[in-house]
mmCIF file with all atom_site columns, C-alpha atoms in Angstrom:
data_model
loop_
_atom_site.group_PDB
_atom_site.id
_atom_site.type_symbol
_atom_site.label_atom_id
_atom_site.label_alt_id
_atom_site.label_comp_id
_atom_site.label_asym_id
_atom_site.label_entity_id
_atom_site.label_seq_id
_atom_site.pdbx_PDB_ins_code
_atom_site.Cartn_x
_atom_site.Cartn_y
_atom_site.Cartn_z
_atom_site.occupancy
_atom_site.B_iso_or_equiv
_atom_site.pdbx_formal_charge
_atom_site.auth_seq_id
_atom_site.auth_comp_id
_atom_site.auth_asym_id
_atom_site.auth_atom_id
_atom_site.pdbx_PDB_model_num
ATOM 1   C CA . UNK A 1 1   ? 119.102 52.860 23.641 1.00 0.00 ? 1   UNK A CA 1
ATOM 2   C CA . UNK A 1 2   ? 121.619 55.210 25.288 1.00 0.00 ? 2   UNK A CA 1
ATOM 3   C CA . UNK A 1 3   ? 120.550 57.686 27.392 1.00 0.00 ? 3   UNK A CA 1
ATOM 4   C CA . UNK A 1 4   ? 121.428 60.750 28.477 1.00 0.00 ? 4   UNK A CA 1
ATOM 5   C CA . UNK A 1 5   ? 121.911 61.639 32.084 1.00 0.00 ? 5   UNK A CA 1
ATOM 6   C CA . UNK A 1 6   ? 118.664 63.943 32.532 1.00 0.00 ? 6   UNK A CA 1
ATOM 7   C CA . UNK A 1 7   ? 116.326 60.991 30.976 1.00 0.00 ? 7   UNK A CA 1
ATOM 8   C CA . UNK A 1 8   ? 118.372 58.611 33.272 1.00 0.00 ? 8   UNK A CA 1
ATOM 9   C CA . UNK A 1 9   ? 117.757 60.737 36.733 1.00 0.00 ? 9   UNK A CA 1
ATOM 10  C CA . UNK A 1 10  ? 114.229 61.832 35.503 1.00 0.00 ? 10  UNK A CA 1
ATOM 11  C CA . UNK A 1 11  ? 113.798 57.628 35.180 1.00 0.00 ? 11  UNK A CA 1
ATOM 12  C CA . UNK A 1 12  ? 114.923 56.840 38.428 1.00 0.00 ? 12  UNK A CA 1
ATOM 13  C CA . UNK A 1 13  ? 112.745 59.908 40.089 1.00 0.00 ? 13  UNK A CA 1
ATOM 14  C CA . UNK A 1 14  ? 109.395 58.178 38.461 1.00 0.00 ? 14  UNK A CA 1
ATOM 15  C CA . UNK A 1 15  ? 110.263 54.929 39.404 1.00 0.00 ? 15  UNK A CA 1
ATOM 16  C CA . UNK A 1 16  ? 111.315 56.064 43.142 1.00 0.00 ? 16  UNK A CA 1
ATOM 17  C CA . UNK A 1 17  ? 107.847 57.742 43.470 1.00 0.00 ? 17  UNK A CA 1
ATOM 18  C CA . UNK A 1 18  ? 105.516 56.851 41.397 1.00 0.00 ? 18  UNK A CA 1
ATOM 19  C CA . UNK A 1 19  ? 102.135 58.195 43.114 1.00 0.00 ? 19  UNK A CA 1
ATOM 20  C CA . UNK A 1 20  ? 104.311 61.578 42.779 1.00 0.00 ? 20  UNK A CA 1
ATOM 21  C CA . UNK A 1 21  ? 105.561 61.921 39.463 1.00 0.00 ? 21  UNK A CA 1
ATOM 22  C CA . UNK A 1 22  ? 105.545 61.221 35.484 1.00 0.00 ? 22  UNK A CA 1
ATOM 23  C CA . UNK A 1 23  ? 107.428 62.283 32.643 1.00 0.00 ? 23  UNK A CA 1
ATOM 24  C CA . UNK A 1 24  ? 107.950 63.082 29.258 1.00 0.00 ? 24  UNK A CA 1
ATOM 25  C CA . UNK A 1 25  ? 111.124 61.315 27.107 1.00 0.00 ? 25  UNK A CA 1
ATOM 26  C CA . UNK A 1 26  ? 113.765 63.057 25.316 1.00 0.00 ? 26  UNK A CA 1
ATOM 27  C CA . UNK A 1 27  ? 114.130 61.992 21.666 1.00 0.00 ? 27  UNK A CA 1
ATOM 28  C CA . UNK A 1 28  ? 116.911 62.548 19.294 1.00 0.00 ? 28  UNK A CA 1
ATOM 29  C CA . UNK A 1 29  ? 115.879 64.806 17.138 1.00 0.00 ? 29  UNK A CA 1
ATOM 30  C CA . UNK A 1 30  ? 118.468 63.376 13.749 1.00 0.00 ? 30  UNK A CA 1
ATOM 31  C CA . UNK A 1 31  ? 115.775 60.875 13.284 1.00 0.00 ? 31  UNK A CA 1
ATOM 32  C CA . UNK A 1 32  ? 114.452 60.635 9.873  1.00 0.00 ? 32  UNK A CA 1
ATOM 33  C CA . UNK A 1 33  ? 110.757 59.760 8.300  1.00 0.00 ? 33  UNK A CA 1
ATOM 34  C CA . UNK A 1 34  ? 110.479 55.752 8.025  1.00 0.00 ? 34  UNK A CA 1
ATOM 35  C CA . UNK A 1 35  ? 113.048 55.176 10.601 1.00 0.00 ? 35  UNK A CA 1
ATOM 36  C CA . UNK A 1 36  ? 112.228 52.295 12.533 1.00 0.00 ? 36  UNK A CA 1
ATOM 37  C CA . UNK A 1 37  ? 114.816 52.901 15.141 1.00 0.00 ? 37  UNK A CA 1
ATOM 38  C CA . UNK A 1 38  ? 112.920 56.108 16.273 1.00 0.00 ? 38  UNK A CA 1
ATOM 39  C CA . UNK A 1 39  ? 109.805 53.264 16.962 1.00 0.00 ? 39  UNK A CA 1
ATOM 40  C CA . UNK A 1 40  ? 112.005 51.749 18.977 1.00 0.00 ? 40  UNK A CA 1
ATOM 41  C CA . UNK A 1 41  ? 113.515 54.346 20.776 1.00 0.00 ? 41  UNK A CA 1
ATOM 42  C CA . UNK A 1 42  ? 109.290 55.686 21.131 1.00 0.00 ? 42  UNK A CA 1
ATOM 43  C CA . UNK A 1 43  ? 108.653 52.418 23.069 1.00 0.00 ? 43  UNK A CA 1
ATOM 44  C CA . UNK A 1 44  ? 111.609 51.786 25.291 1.00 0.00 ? 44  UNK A CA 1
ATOM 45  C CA . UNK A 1 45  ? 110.085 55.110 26.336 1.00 0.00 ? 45  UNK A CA 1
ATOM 46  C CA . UNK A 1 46  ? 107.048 53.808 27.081 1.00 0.00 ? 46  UNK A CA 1
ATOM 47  C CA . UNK A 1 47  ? 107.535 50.204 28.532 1.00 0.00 ? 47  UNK A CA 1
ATOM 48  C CA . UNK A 1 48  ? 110.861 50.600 30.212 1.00 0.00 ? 48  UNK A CA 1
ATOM 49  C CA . UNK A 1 49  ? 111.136 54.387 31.604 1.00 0.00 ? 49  UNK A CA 1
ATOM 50  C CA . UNK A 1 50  ? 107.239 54.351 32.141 1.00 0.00 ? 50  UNK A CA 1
ATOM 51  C CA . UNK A 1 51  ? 107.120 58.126 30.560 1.00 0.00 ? 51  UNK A CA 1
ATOM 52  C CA . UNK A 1 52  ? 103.507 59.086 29.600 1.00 0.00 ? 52  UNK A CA 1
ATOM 53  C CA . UNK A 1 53  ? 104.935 61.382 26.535 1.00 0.00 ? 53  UNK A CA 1
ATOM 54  C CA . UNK A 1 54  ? 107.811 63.068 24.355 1.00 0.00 ? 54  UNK A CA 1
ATOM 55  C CA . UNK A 1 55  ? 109.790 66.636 25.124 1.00 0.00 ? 55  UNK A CA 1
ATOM 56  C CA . UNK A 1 56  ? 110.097 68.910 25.904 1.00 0.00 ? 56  UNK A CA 1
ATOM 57  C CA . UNK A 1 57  ? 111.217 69.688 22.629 1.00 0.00 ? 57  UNK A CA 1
ATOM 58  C CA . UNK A 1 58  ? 113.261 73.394 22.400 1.00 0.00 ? 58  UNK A CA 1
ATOM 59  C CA . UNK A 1 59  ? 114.230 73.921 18.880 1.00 0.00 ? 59  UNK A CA 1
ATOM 60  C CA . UNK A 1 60  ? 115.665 76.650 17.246 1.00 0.00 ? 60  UNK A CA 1
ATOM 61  C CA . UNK A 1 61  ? 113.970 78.947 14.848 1.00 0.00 ? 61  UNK A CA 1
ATOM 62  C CA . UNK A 1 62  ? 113.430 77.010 11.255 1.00 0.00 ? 62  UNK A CA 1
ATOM 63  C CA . UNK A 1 63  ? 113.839 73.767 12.473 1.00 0.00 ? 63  UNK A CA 1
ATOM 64  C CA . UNK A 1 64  ? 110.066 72.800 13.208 1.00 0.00 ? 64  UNK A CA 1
ATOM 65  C CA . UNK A 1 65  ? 110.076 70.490 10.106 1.00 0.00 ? 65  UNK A CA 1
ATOM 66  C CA . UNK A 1 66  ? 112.531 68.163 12.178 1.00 0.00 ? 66  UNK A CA 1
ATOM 67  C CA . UNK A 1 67  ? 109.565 67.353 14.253 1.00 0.00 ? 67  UNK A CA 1
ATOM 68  C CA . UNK A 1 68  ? 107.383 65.502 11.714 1.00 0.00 ? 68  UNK A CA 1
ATOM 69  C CA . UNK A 1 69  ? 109.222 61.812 12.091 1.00 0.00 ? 69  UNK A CA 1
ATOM 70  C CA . UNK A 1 70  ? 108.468 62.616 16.095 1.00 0.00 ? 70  UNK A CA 1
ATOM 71  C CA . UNK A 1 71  ? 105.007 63.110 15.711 1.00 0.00 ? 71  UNK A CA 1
ATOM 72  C CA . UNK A 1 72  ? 104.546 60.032 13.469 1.00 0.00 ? 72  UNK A CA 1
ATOM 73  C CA . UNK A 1 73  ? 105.646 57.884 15.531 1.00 0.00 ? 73  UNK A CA 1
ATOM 74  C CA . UNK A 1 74  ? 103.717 59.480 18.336 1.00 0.00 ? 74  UNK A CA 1
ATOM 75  C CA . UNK A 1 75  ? 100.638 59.196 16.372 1.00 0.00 ? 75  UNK A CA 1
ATOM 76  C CA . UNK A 1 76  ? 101.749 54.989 15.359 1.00 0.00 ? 76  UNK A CA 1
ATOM 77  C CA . UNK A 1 77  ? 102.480 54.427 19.039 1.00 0.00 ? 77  UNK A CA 1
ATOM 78  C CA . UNK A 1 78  ? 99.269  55.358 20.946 1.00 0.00 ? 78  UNK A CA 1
ATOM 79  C CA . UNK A 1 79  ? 98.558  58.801 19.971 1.00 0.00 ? 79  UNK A CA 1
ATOM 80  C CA . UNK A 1 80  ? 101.634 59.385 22.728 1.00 0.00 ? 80  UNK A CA 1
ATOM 81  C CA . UNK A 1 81  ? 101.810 63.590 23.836 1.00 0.00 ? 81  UNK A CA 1
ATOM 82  C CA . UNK A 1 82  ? 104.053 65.772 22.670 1.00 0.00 ? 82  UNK A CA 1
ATOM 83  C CA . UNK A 1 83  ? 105.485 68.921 24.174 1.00 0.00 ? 83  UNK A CA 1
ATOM 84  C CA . UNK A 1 84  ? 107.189 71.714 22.618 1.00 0.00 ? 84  UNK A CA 1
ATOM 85  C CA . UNK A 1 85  ? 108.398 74.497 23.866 1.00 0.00 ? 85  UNK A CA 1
ATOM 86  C CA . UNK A 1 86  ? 107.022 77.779 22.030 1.00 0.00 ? 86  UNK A CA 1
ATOM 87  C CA . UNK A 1 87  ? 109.040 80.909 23.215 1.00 0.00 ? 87  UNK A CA 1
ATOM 88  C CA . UNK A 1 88  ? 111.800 81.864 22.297 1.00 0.00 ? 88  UNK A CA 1
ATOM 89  C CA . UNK A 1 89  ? 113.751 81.945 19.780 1.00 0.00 ? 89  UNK A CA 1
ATOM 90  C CA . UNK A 1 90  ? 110.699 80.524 18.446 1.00 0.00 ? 90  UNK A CA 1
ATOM 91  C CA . UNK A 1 91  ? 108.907 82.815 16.465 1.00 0.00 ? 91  UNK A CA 1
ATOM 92  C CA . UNK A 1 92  ? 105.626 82.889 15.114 1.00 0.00 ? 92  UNK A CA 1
ATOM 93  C CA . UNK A 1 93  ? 106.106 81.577 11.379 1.00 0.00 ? 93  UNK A CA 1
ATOM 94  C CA . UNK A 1 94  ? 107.378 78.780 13.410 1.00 0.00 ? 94  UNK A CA 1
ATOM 95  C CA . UNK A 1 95  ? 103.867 78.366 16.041 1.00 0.00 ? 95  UNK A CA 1
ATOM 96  C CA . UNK A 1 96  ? 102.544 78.606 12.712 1.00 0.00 ? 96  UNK A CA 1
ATOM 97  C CA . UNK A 1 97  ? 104.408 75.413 11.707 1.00 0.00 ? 97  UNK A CA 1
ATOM 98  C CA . UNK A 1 98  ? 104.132 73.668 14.726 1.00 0.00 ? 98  UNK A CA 1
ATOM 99  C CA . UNK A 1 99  ? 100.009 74.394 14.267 1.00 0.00 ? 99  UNK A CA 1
ATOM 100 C CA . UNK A 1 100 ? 100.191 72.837 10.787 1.00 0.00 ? 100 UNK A CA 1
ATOM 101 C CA . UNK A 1 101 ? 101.888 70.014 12.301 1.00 0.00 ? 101 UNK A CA 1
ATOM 102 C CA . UNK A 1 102 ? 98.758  69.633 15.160 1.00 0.00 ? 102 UNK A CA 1
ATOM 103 C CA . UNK A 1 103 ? 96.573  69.576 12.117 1.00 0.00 ? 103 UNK A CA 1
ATOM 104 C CA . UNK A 1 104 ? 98.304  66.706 10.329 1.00 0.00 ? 104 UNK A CA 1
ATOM 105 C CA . UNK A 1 105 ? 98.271  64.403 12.905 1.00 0.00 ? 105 UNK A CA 1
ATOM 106 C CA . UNK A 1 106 ? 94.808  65.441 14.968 1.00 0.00 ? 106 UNK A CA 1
ATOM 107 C CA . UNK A 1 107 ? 94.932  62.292 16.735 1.00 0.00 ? 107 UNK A CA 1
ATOM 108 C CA . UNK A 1 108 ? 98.158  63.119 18.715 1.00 0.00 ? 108 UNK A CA 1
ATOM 109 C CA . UNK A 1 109 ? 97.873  65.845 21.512 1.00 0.00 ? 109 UNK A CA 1
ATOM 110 C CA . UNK A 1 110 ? 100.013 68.789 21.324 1.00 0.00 ? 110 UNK A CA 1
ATOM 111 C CA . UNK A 1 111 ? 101.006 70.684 24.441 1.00 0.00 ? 111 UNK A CA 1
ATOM 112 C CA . UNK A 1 112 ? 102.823 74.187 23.193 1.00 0.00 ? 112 UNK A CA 1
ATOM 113 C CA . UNK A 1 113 ? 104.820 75.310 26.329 1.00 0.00 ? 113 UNK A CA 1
ATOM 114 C CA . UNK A 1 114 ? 105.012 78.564 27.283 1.00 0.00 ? 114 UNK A CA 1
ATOM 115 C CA . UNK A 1 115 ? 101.868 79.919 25.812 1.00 0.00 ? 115 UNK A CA 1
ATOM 116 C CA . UNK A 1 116 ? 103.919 81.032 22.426 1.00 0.00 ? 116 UNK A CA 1
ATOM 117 C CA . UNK A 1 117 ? 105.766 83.618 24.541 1.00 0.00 ? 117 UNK A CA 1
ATOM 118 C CA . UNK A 1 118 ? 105.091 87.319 23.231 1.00 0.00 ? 118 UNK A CA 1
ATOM 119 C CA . UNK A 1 119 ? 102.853 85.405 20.582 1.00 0.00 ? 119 UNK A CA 1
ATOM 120 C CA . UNK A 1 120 ? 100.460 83.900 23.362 1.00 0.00 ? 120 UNK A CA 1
ATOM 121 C CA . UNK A 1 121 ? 97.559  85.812 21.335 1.00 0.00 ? 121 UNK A CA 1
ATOM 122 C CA . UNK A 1 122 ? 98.067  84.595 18.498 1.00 0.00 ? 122 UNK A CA 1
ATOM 123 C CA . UNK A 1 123 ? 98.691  80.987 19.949 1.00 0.00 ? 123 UNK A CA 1
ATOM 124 C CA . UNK A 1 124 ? 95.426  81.098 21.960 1.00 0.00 ? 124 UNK A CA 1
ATOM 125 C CA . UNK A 1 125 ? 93.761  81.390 18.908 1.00 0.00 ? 125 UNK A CA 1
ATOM 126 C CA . UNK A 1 126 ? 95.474  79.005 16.473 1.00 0.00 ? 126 UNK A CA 1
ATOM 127 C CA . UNK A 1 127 ? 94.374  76.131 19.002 1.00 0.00 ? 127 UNK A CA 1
ATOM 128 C CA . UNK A 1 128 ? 91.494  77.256 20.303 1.00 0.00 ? 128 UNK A CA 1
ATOM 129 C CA . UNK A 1 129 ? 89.180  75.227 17.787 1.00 0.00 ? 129 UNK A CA 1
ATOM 130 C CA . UNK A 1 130 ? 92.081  72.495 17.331 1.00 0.00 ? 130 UNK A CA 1
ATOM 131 C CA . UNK A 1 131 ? 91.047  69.967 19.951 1.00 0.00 ? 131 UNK A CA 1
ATOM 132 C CA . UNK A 1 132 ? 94.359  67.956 19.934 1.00 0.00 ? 132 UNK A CA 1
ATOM 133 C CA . UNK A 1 133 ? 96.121  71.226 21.022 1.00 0.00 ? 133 UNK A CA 1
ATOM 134 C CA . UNK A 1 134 ? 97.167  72.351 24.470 1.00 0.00 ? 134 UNK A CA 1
ATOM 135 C CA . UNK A 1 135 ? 98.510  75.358 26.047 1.00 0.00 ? 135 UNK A CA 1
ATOM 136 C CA . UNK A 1 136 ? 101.336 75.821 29.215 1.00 0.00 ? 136 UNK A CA 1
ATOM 137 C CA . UNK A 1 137 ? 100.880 78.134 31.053 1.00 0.00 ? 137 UNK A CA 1
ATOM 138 C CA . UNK A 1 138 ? 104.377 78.520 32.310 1.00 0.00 ? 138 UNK A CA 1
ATOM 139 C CA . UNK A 1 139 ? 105.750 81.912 31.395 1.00 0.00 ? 139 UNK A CA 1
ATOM 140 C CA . UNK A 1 140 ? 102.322 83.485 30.818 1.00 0.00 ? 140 UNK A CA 1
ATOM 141 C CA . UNK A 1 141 ? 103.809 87.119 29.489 1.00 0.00 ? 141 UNK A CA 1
ATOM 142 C CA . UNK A 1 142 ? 100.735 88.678 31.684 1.00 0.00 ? 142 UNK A CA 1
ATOM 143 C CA . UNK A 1 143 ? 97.953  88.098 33.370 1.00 0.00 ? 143 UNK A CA 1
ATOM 144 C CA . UNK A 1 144 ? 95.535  88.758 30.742 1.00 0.00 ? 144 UNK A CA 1
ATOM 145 C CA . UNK A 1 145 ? 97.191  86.033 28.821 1.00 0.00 ? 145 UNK A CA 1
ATOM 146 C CA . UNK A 1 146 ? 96.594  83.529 31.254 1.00 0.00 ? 146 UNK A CA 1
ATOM 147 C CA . UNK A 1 147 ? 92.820  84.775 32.359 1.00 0.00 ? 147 UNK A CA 1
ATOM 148 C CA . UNK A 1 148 ? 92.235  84.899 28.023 1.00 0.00 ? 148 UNK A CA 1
ATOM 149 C CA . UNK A 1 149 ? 93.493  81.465 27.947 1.00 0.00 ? 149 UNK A CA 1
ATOM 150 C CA . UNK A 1 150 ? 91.725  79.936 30.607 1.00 0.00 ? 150 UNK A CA 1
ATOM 151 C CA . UNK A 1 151 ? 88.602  81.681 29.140 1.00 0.00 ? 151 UNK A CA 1
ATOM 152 C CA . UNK A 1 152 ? 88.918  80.166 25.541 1.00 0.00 ? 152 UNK A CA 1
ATOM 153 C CA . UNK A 1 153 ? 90.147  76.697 26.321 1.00 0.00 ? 153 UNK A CA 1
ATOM 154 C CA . UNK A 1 154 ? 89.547  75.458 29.912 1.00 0.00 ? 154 UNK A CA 1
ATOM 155 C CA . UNK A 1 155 ? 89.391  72.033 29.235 1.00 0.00 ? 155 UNK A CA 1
ATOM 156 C CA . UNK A 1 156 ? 92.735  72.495 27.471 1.00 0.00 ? 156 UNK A CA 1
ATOM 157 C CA . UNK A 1 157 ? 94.784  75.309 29.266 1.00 0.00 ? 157 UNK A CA 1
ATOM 158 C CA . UNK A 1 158 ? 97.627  72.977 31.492 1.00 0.00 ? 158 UNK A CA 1
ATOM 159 C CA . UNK A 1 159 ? 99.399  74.571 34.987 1.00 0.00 ? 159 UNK A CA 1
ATOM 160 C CA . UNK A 1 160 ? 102.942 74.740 35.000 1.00 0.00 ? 160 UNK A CA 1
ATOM 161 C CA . UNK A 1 161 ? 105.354 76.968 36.527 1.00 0.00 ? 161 UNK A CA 1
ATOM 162 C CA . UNK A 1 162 ? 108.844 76.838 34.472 1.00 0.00 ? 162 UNK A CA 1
ATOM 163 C CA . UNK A 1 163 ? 110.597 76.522 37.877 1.00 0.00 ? 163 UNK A CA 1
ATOM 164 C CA . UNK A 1 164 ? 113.066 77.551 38.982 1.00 0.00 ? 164 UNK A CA 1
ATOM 165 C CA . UNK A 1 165 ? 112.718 80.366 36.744 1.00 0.00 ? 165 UNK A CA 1
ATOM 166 C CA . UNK A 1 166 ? 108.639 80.650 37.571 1.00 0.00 ? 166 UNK A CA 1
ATOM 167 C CA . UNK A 1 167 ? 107.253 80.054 41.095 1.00 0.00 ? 167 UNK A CA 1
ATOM 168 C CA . UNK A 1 168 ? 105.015 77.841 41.555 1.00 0.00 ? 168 UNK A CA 1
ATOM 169 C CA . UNK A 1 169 ? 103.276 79.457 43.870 1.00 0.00 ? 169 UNK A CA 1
ATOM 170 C CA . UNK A 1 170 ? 102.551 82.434 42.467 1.00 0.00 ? 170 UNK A CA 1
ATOM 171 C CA . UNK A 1 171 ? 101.217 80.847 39.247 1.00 0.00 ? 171 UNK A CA 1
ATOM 172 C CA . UNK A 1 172 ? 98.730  78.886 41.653 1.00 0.00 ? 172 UNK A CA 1
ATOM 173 C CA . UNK A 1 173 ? 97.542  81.995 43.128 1.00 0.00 ? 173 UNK A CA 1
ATOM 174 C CA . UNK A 1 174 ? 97.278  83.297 39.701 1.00 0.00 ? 174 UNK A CA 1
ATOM 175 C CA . UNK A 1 175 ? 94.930  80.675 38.254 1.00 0.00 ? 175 UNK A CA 1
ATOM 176 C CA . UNK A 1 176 ? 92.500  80.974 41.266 1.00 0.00 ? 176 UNK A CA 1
ATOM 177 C CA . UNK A 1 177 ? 92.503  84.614 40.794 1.00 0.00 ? 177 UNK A CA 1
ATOM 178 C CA . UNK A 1 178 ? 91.776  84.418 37.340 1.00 0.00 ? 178 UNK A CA 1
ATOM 179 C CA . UNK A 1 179 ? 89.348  81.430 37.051 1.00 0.00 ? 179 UNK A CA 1
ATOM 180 C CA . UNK A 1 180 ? 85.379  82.053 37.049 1.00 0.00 ? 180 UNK A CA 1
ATOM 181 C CA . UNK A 1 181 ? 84.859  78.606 39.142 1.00 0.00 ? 181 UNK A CA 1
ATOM 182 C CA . UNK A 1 182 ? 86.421  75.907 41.722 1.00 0.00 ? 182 UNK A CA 1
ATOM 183 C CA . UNK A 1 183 ? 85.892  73.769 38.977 1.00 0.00 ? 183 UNK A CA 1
ATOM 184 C CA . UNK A 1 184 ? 87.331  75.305 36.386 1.00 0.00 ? 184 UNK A CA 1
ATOM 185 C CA . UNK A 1 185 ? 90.666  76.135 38.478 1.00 0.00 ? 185 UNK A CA 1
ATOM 186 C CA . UNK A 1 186 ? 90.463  72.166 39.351 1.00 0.00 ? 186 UNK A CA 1
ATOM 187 C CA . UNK A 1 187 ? 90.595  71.502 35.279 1.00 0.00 ? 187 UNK A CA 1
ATOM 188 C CA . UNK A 1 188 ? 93.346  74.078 34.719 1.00 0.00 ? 188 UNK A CA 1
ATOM 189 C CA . UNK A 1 189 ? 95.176  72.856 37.890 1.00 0.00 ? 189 UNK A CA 1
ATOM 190 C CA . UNK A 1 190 ? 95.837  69.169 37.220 1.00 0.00 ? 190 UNK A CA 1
ATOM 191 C CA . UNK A 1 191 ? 92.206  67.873 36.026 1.00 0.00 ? 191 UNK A CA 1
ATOM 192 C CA . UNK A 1 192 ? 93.127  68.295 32.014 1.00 0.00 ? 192 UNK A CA 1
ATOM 193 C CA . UNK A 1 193 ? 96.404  67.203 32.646 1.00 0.00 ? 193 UNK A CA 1
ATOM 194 C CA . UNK A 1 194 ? 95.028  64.245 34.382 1.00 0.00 ? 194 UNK A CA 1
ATOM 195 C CA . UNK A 1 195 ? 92.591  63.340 31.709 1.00 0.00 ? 195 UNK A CA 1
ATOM 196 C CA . UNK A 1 196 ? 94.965  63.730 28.894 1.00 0.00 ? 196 UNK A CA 1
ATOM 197 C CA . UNK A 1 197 ? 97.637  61.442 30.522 1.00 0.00 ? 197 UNK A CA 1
ATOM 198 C CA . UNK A 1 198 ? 94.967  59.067 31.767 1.00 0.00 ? 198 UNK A CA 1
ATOM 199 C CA . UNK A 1 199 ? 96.163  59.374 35.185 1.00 0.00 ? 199 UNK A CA 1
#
């Protein structure tokens, strides 16, 4: 397995500190459907560079399909998490995909990053009733996107920031301004994505 130098530094920042951090792996996306190479690649993942999932995936618009031999193996190898980022240039024939995708294989989690970008309505309610699906809410477009989504899926909305482009801060401050409840701000601040990694 060769990898690249992002995996390798992101590798060596989980193992340095691992009360601190966890990760998602890269994977090649010129797998194909059978390959048993991918499986391989899947858990070296796993067992050697400890990562708890796969992504962030940033495709281009039309090339969802190249995602299904990723989410098989995620769903053979321990219904492992996938992340995808939603925005741009994705559009929303292509969320649209991706949610067909979630559907397929409902017993592998989907985070879609970003919130869909200018689509975050429309994204919010594709997954609302899909219970494998997950929205980040780095890059909310407003505010009312992130209160909505916090509203409709609490259990499922996930905190991010998109830094250095995002600041973390600010989106903090944001999701205690906009949540109805300590305890809901502690689900949308690091209790879903604690119970979905089983952290």
């Amino acid at each position: 397995m060769i990898l690249n130098k992002a995996l390798e530094e992101l590798s060596v920042a989980i193992k340095q500190h691992s009360n601190r951090f966890v990760g998602f792996g890269s994977v090649p996306l010129s797998f194909s459907s059978g390959d048993v190479t991918l499986n391989d690649w899947v858990e070296k993942l796993v067992k050697e560079q400890k990562m708890k999932g796969l992504g962030e995936f940033t495709l281009g618009s039309g090339q969802i399909p190249l995602l299904e031999p990723i989410f098989k193996a995620a769903s053979d190898y321990m219904s492992l998490p996938i992340w995808v980022h939603t925005f741009y240039p994705l559009n929303l024939r292509d969320i649209q995909e991706l949610f067909l995708l979630t559907q397929k294989y409902e017993n592998v989690p989907v985070i879609y990053g970003h919130m869909g970008g200018i689509h975050w309505l429309q994204t919010i309610e594709l997954i609302k009733d899909t219970k494998n699906a997950y929205l980040d809410i780095s890059a909310f477009y407003t505010t009312y996107a992130l209160s909505l989504a916090i509203k409709e899926i609490p259990q499922r909305t996930l905190f991010s920031s998109d830094f250095p482009y995002g600041d973390p801060y600010l989106n903090l401050q944001a999701v205690k301004r906009h949540t109805s409840s300590g305890e809901v701000a502690d689900r949308v601040l690091g209790g879903n994505i604690s119970n979905l990694l089983h952290l």
